[in-house]
Short mmCIF file of N, CA and C in Angstrom, two decimals:
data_model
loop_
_atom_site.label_atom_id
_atom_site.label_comp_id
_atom_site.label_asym_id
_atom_site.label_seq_id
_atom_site.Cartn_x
_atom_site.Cartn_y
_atom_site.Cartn_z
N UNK A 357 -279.81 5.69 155.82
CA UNK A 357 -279.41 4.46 156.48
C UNK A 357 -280.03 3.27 155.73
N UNK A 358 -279.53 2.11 155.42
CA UNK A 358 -279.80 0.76 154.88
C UNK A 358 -280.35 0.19 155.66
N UNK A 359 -281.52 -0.19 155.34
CA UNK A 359 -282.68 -1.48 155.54
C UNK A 359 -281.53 -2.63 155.68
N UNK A 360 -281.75 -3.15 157.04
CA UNK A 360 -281.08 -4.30 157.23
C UNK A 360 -282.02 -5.83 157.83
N UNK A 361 -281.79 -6.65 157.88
CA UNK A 361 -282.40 -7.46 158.60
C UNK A 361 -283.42 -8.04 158.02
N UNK A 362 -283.37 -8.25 156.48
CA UNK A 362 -284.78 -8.28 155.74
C UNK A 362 -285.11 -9.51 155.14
N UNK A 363 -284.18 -10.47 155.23
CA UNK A 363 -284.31 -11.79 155.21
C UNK A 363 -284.20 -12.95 156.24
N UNK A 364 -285.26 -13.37 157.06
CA UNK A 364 -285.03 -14.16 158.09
C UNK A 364 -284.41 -15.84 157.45
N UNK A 365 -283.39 -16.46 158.09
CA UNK A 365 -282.90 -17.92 157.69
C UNK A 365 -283.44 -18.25 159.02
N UNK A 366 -283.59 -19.72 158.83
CA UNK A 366 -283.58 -21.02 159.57
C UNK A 366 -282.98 -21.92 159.38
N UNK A 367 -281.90 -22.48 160.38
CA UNK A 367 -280.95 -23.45 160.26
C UNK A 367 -281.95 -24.35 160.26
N UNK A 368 -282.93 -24.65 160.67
CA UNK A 368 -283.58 -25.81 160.75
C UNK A 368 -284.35 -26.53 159.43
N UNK A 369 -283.42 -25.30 158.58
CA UNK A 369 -284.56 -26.02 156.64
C UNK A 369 -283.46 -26.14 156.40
N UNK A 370 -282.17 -27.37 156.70
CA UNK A 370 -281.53 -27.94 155.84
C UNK A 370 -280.27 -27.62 156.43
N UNK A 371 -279.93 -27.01 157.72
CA UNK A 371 -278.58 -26.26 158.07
C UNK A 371 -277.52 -27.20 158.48
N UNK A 372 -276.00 -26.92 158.79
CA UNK A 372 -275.06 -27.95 158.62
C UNK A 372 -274.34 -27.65 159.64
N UNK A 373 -274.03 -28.18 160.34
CA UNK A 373 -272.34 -27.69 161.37
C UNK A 373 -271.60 -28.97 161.51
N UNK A 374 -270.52 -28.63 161.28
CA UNK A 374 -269.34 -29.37 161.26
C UNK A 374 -268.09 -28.84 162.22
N UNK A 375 -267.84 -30.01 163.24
CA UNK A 375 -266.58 -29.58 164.02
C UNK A 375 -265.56 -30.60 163.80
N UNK A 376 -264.25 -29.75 163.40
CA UNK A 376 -263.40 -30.46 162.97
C UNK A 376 -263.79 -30.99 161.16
N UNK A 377 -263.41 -32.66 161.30
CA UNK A 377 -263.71 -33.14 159.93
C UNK A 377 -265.36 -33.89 159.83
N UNK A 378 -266.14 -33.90 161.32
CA UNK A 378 -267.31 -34.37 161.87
C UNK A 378 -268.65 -33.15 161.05
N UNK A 379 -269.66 -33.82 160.58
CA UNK A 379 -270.75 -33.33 160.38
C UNK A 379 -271.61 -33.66 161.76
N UNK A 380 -272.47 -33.03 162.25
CA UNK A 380 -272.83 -33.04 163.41
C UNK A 380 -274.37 -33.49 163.50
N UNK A 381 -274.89 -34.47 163.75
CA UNK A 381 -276.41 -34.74 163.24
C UNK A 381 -277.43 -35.12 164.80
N UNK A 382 -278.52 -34.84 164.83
CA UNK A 382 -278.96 -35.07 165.95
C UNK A 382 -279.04 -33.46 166.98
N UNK A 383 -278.74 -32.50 166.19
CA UNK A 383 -278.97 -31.34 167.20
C UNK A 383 -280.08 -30.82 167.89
N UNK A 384 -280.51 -30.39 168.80
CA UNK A 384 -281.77 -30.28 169.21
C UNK A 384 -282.29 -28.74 168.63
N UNK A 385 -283.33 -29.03 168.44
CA UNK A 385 -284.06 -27.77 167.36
C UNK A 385 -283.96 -26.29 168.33
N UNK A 386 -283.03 -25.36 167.77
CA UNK A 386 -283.13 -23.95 169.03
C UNK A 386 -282.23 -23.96 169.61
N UNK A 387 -280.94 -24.52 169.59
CA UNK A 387 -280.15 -24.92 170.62
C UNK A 387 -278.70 -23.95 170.04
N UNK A 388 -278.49 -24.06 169.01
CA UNK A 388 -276.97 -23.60 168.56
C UNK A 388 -277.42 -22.03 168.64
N UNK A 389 -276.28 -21.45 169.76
CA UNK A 389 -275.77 -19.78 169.77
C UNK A 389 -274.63 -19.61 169.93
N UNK A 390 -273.86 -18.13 168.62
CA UNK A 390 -272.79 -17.88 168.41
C UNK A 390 -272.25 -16.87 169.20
N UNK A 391 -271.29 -16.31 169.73
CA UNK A 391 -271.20 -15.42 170.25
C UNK A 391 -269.62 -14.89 169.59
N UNK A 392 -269.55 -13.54 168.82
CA UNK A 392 -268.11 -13.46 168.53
C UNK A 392 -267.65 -13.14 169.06
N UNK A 393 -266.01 -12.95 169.55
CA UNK A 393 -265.07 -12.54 170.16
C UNK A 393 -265.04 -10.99 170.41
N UNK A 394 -265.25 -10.60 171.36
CA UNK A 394 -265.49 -8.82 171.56
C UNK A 394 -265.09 -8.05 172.37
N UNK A 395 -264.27 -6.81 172.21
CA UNK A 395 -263.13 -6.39 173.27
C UNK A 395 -264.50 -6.04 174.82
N UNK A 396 -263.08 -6.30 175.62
CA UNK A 396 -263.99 -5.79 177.07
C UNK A 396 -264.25 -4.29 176.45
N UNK A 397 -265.63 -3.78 177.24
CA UNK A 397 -265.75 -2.25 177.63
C UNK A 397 -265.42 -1.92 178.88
N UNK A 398 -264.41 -1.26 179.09
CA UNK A 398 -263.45 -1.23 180.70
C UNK A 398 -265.18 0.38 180.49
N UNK A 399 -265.99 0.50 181.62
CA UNK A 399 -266.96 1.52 182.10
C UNK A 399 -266.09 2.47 182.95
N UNK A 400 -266.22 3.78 182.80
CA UNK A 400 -265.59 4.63 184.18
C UNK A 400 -266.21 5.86 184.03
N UNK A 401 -266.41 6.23 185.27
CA UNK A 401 -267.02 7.79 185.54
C UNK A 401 -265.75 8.93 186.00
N UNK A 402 -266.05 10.22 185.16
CA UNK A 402 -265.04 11.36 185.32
C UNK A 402 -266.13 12.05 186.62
N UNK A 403 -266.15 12.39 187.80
CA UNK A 403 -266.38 13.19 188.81
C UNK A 403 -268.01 12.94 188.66
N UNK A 404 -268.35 11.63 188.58
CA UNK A 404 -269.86 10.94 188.72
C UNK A 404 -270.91 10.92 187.24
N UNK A 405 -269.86 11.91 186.33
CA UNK A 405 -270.14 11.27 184.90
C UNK A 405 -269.87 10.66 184.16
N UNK A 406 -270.78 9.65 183.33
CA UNK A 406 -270.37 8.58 182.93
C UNK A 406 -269.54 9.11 181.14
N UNK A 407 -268.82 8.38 181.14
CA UNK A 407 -267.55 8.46 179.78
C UNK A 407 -267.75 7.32 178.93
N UNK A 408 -267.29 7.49 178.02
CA UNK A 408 -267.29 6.65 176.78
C UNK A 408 -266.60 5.47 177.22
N UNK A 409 -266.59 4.40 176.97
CA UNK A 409 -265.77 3.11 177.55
C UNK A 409 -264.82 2.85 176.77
N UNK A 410 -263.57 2.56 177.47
CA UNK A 410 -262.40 2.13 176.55
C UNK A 410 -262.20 0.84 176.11
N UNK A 411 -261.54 0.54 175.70
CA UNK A 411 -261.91 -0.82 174.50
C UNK A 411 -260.55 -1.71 175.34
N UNK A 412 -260.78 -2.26 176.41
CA UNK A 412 -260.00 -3.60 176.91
C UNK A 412 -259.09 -4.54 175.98
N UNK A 413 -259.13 -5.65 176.94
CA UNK A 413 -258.33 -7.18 176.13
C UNK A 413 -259.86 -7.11 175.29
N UNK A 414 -259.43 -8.14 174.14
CA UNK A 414 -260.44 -9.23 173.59
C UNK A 414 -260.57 -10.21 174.01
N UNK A 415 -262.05 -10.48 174.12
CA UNK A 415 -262.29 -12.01 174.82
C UNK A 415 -262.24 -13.12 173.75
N UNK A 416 -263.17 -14.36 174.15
CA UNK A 416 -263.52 -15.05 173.30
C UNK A 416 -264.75 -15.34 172.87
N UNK A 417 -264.74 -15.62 171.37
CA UNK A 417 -266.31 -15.84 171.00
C UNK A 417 -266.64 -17.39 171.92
N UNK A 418 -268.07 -17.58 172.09
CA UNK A 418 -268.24 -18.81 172.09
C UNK A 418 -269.20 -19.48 171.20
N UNK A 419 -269.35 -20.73 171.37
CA UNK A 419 -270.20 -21.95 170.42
C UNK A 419 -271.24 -22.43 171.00
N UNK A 420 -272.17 -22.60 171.62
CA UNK A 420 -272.72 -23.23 172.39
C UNK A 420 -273.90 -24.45 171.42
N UNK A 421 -274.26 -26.06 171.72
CA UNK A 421 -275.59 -26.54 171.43
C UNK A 421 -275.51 -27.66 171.69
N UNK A 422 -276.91 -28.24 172.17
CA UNK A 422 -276.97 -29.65 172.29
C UNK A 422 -277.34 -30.46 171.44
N UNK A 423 -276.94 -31.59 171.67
CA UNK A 423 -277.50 -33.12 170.74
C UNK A 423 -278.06 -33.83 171.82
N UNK A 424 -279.08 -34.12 170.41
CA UNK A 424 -279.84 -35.57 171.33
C UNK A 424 -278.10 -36.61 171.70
N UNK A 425 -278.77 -37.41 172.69
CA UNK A 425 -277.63 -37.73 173.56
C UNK A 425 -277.33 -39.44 171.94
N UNK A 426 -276.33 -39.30 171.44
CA UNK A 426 -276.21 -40.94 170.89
C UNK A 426 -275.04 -42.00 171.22
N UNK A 427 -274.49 -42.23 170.60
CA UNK A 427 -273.45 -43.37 170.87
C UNK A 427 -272.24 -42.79 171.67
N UNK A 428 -271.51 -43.17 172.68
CA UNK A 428 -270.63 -42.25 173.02
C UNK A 428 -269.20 -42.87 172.91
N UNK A 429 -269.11 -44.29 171.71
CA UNK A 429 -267.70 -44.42 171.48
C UNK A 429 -267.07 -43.43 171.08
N UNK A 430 -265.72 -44.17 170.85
CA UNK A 430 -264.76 -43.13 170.48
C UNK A 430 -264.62 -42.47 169.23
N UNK A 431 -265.38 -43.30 168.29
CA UNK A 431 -265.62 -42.43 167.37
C UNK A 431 -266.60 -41.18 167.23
N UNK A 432 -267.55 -41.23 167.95
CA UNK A 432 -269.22 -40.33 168.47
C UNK A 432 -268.27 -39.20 168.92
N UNK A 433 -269.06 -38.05 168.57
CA UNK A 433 -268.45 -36.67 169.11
C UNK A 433 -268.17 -36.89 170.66
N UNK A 434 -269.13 -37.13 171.18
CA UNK A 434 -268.79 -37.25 172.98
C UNK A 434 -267.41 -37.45 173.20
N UNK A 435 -266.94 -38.26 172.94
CA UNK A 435 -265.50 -38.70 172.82
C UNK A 435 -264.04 -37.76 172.00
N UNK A 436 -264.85 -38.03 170.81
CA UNK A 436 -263.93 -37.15 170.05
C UNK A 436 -263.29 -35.86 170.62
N UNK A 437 -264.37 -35.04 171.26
CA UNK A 437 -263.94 -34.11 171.79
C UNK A 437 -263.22 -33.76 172.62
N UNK A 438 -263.41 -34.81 173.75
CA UNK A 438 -262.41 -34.76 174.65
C UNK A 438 -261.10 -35.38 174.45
N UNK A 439 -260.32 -35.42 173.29
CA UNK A 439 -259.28 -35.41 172.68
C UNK A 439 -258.57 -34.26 173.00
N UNK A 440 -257.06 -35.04 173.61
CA UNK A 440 -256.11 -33.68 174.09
C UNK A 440 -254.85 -33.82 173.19
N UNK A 441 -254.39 -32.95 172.60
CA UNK A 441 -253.19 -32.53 171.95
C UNK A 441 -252.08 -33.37 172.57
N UNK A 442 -251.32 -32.92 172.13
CA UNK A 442 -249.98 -33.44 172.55
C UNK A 442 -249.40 -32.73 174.20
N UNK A 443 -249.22 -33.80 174.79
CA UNK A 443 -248.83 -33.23 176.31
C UNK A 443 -247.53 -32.15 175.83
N UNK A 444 -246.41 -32.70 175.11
CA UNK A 444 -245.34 -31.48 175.15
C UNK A 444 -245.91 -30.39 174.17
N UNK A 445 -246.88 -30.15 173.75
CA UNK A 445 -247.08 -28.56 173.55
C UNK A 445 -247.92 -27.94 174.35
N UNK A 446 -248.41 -28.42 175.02
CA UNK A 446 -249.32 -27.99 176.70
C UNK A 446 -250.04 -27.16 175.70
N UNK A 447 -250.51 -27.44 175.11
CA UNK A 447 -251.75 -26.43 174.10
C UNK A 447 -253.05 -27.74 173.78
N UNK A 448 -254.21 -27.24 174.12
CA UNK A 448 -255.41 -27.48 174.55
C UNK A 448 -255.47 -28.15 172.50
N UNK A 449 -256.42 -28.86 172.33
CA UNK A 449 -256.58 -29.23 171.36
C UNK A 449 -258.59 -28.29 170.39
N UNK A 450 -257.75 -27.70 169.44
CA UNK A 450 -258.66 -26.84 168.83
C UNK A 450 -259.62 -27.46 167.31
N UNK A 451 -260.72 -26.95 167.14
CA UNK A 451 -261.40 -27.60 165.85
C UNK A 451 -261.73 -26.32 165.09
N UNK A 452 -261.81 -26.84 163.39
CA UNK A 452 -262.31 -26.06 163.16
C UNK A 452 -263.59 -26.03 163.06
N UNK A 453 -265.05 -25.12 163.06
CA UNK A 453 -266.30 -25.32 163.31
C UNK A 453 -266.93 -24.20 162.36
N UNK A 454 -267.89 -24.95 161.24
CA UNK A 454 -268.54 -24.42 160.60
C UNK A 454 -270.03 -24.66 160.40
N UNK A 455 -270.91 -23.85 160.76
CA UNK A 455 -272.30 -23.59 160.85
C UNK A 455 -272.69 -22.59 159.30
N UNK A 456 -273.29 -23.90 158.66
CA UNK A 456 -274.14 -23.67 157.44
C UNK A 456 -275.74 -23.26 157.49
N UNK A 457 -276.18 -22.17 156.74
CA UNK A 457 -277.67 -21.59 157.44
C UNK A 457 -277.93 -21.13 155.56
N UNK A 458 -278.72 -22.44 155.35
CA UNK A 458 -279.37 -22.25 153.56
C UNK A 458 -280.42 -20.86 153.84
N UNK A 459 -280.66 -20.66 152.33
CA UNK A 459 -281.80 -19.42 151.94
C UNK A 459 -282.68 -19.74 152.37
N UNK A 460 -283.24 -20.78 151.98
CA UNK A 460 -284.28 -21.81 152.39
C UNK A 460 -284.01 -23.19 151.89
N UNK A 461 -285.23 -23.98 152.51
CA UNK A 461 -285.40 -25.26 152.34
C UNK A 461 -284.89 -25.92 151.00
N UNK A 462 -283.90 -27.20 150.80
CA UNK A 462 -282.99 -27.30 150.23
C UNK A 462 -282.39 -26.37 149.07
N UNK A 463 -282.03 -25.18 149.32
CA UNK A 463 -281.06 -24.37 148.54
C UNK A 463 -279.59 -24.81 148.83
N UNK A 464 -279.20 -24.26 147.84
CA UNK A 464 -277.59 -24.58 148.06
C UNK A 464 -276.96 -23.03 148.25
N UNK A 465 -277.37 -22.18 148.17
CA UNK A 465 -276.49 -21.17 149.08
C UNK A 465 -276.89 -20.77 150.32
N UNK A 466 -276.46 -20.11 150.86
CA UNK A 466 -276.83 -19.48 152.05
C UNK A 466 -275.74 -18.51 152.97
N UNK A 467 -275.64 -18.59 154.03
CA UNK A 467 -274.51 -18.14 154.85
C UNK A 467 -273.71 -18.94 155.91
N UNK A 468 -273.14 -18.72 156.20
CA UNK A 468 -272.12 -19.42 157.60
C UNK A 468 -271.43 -18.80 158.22
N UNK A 469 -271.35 -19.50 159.17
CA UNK A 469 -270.39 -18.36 160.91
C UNK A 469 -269.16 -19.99 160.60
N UNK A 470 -267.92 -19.29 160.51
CA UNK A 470 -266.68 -20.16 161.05
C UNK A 470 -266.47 -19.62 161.47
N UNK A 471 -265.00 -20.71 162.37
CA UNK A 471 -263.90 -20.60 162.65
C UNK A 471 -263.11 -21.45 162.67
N UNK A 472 -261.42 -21.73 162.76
CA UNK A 472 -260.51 -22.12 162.53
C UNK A 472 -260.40 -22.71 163.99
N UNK A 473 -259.95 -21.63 165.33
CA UNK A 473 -259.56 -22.68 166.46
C UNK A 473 -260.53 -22.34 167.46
N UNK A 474 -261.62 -23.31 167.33
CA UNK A 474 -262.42 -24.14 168.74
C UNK A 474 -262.15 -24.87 169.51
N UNK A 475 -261.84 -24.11 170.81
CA UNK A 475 -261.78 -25.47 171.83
C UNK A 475 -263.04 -25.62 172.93
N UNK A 476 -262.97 -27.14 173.59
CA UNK A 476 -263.74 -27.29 174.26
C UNK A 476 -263.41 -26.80 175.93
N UNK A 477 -264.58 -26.05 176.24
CA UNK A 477 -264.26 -25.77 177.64
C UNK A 477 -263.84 -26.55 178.97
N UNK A 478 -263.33 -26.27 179.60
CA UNK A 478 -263.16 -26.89 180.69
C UNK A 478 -264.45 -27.71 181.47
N UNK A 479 -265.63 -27.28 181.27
CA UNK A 479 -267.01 -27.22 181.58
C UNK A 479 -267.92 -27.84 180.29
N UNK A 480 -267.34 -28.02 179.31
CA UNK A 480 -267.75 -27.76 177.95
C UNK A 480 -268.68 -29.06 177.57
N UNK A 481 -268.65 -29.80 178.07
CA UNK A 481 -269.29 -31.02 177.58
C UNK A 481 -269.85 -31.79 178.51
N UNK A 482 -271.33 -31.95 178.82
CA UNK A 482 -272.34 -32.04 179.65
C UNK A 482 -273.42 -33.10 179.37
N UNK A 483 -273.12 -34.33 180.06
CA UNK A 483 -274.48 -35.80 179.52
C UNK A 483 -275.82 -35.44 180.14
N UNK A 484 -276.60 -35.60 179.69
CA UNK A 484 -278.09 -34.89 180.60
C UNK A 484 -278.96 -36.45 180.07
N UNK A 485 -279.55 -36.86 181.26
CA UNK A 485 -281.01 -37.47 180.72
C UNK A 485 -281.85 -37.24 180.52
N UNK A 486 -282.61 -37.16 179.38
CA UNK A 486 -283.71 -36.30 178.69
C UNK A 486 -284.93 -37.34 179.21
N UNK A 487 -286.42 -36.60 178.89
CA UNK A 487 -287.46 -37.32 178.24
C UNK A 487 -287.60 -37.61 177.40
N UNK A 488 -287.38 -37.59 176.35
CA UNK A 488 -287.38 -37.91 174.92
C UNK A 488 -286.42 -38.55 174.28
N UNK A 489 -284.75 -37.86 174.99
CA UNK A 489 -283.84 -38.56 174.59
C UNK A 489 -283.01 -38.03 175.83
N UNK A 490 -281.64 -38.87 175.58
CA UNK A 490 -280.96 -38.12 176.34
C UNK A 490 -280.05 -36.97 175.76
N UNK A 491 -279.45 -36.42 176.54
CA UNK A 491 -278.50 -34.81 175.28
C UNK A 491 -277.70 -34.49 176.32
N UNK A 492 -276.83 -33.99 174.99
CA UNK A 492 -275.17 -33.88 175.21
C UNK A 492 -274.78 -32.38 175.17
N UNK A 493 -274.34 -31.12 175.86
CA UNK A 493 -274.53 -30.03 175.80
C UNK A 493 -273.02 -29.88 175.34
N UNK A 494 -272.41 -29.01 174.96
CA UNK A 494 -271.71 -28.69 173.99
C UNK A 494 -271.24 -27.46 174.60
N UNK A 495 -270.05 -26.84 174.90
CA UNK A 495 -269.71 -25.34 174.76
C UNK A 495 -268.30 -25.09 174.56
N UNK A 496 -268.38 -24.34 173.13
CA UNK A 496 -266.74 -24.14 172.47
C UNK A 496 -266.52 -22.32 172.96
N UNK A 497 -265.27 -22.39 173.33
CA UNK A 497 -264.67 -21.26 172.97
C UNK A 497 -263.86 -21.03 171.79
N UNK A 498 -263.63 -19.75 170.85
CA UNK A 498 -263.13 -19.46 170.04
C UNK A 498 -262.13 -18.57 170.03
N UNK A 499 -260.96 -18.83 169.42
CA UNK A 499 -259.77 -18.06 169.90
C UNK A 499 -259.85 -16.99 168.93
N UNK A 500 -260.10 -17.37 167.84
CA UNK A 500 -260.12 -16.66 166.39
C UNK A 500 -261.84 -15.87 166.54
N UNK A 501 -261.94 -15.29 165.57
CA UNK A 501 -263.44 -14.64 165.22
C UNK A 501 -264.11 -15.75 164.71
N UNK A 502 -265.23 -15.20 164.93
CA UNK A 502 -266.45 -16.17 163.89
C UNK A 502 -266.95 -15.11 162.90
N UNK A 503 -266.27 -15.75 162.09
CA UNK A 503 -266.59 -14.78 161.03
C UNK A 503 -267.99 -15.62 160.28
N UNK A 504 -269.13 -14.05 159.69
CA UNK A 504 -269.92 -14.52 159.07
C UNK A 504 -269.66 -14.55 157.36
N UNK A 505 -269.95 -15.38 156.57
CA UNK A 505 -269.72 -15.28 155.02
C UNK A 505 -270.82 -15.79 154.19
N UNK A 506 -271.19 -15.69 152.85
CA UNK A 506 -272.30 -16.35 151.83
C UNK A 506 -271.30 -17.85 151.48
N UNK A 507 -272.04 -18.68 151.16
CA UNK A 507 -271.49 -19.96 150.33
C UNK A 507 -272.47 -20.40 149.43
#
């Protein structure tokens, strides 16, 4: 079996996320978690023993993180986001979202989790008054995978 897991990254030495055509600045340190898209496990017992689980619908990945709270025109993500598509395609308006995670401290390669269509939840976008600052909570669903890759 292969040794896995043998290089720890930190987004926090130099890391990038971008939703849509937006670079995203102001994130709070600890805050961004990915979750990929993963079939249900439907659980069932044959005569009080438990069985292998069958592999359901697929759900959705999600995005989750906050920003310190900043400007909330219409240009400022706050806004941006809550941008809705076109009423006659009754389809929710999606981003694409890419999370950059260097080798280390300013390298230029590293890895990244995309995806193509992010949308914002129904619930998805949350103003909080901080102590320090105020912050803006964030939660995407993903229709597509988040796929991980090197860059």
């Amino acid at each position: 079996m292969a040794t896995v897991n043998q290089t720890p990254r930190r987004f926090e030495q130099g890391g990038v996320l971008t939703i849509g055509a937006d670079t995203i600045a102001m994130i709070m340190p600890g805050t961004i978690t990915v979750m990929p898209a993963l079939e249900e496990k439907i659980e069932f017992h044959d005569r009080d023993v438990p069985q292998v689980p069958l592999i359901g619908k697929r759900g959705y990945g999600e995005i989750n993180l906050q920003l310190r709270g900043g400007k909330y025109a219409a240009s400022e993500m706050y806004t941006a986001l809550q941008a809705a598509a076109s009423p006659a395609s009754n389809v929710t308006k999606v981003f694409a979202v890419e999370i950059k995670i260097p080798e280390h401290a300013a390298a230029t390669t590293g890895e990244k989790f995309s995806c193509t269509q992010a949308f914002l939840t129904s619930d998805g976008l949350k103003w909080n008054t901080g102590t320090e600052a105020d912050t803006v909570d964030i939660k995407l669903r993903t229709v597509d995978d988040v796929v991980a890759a090197t860059y």
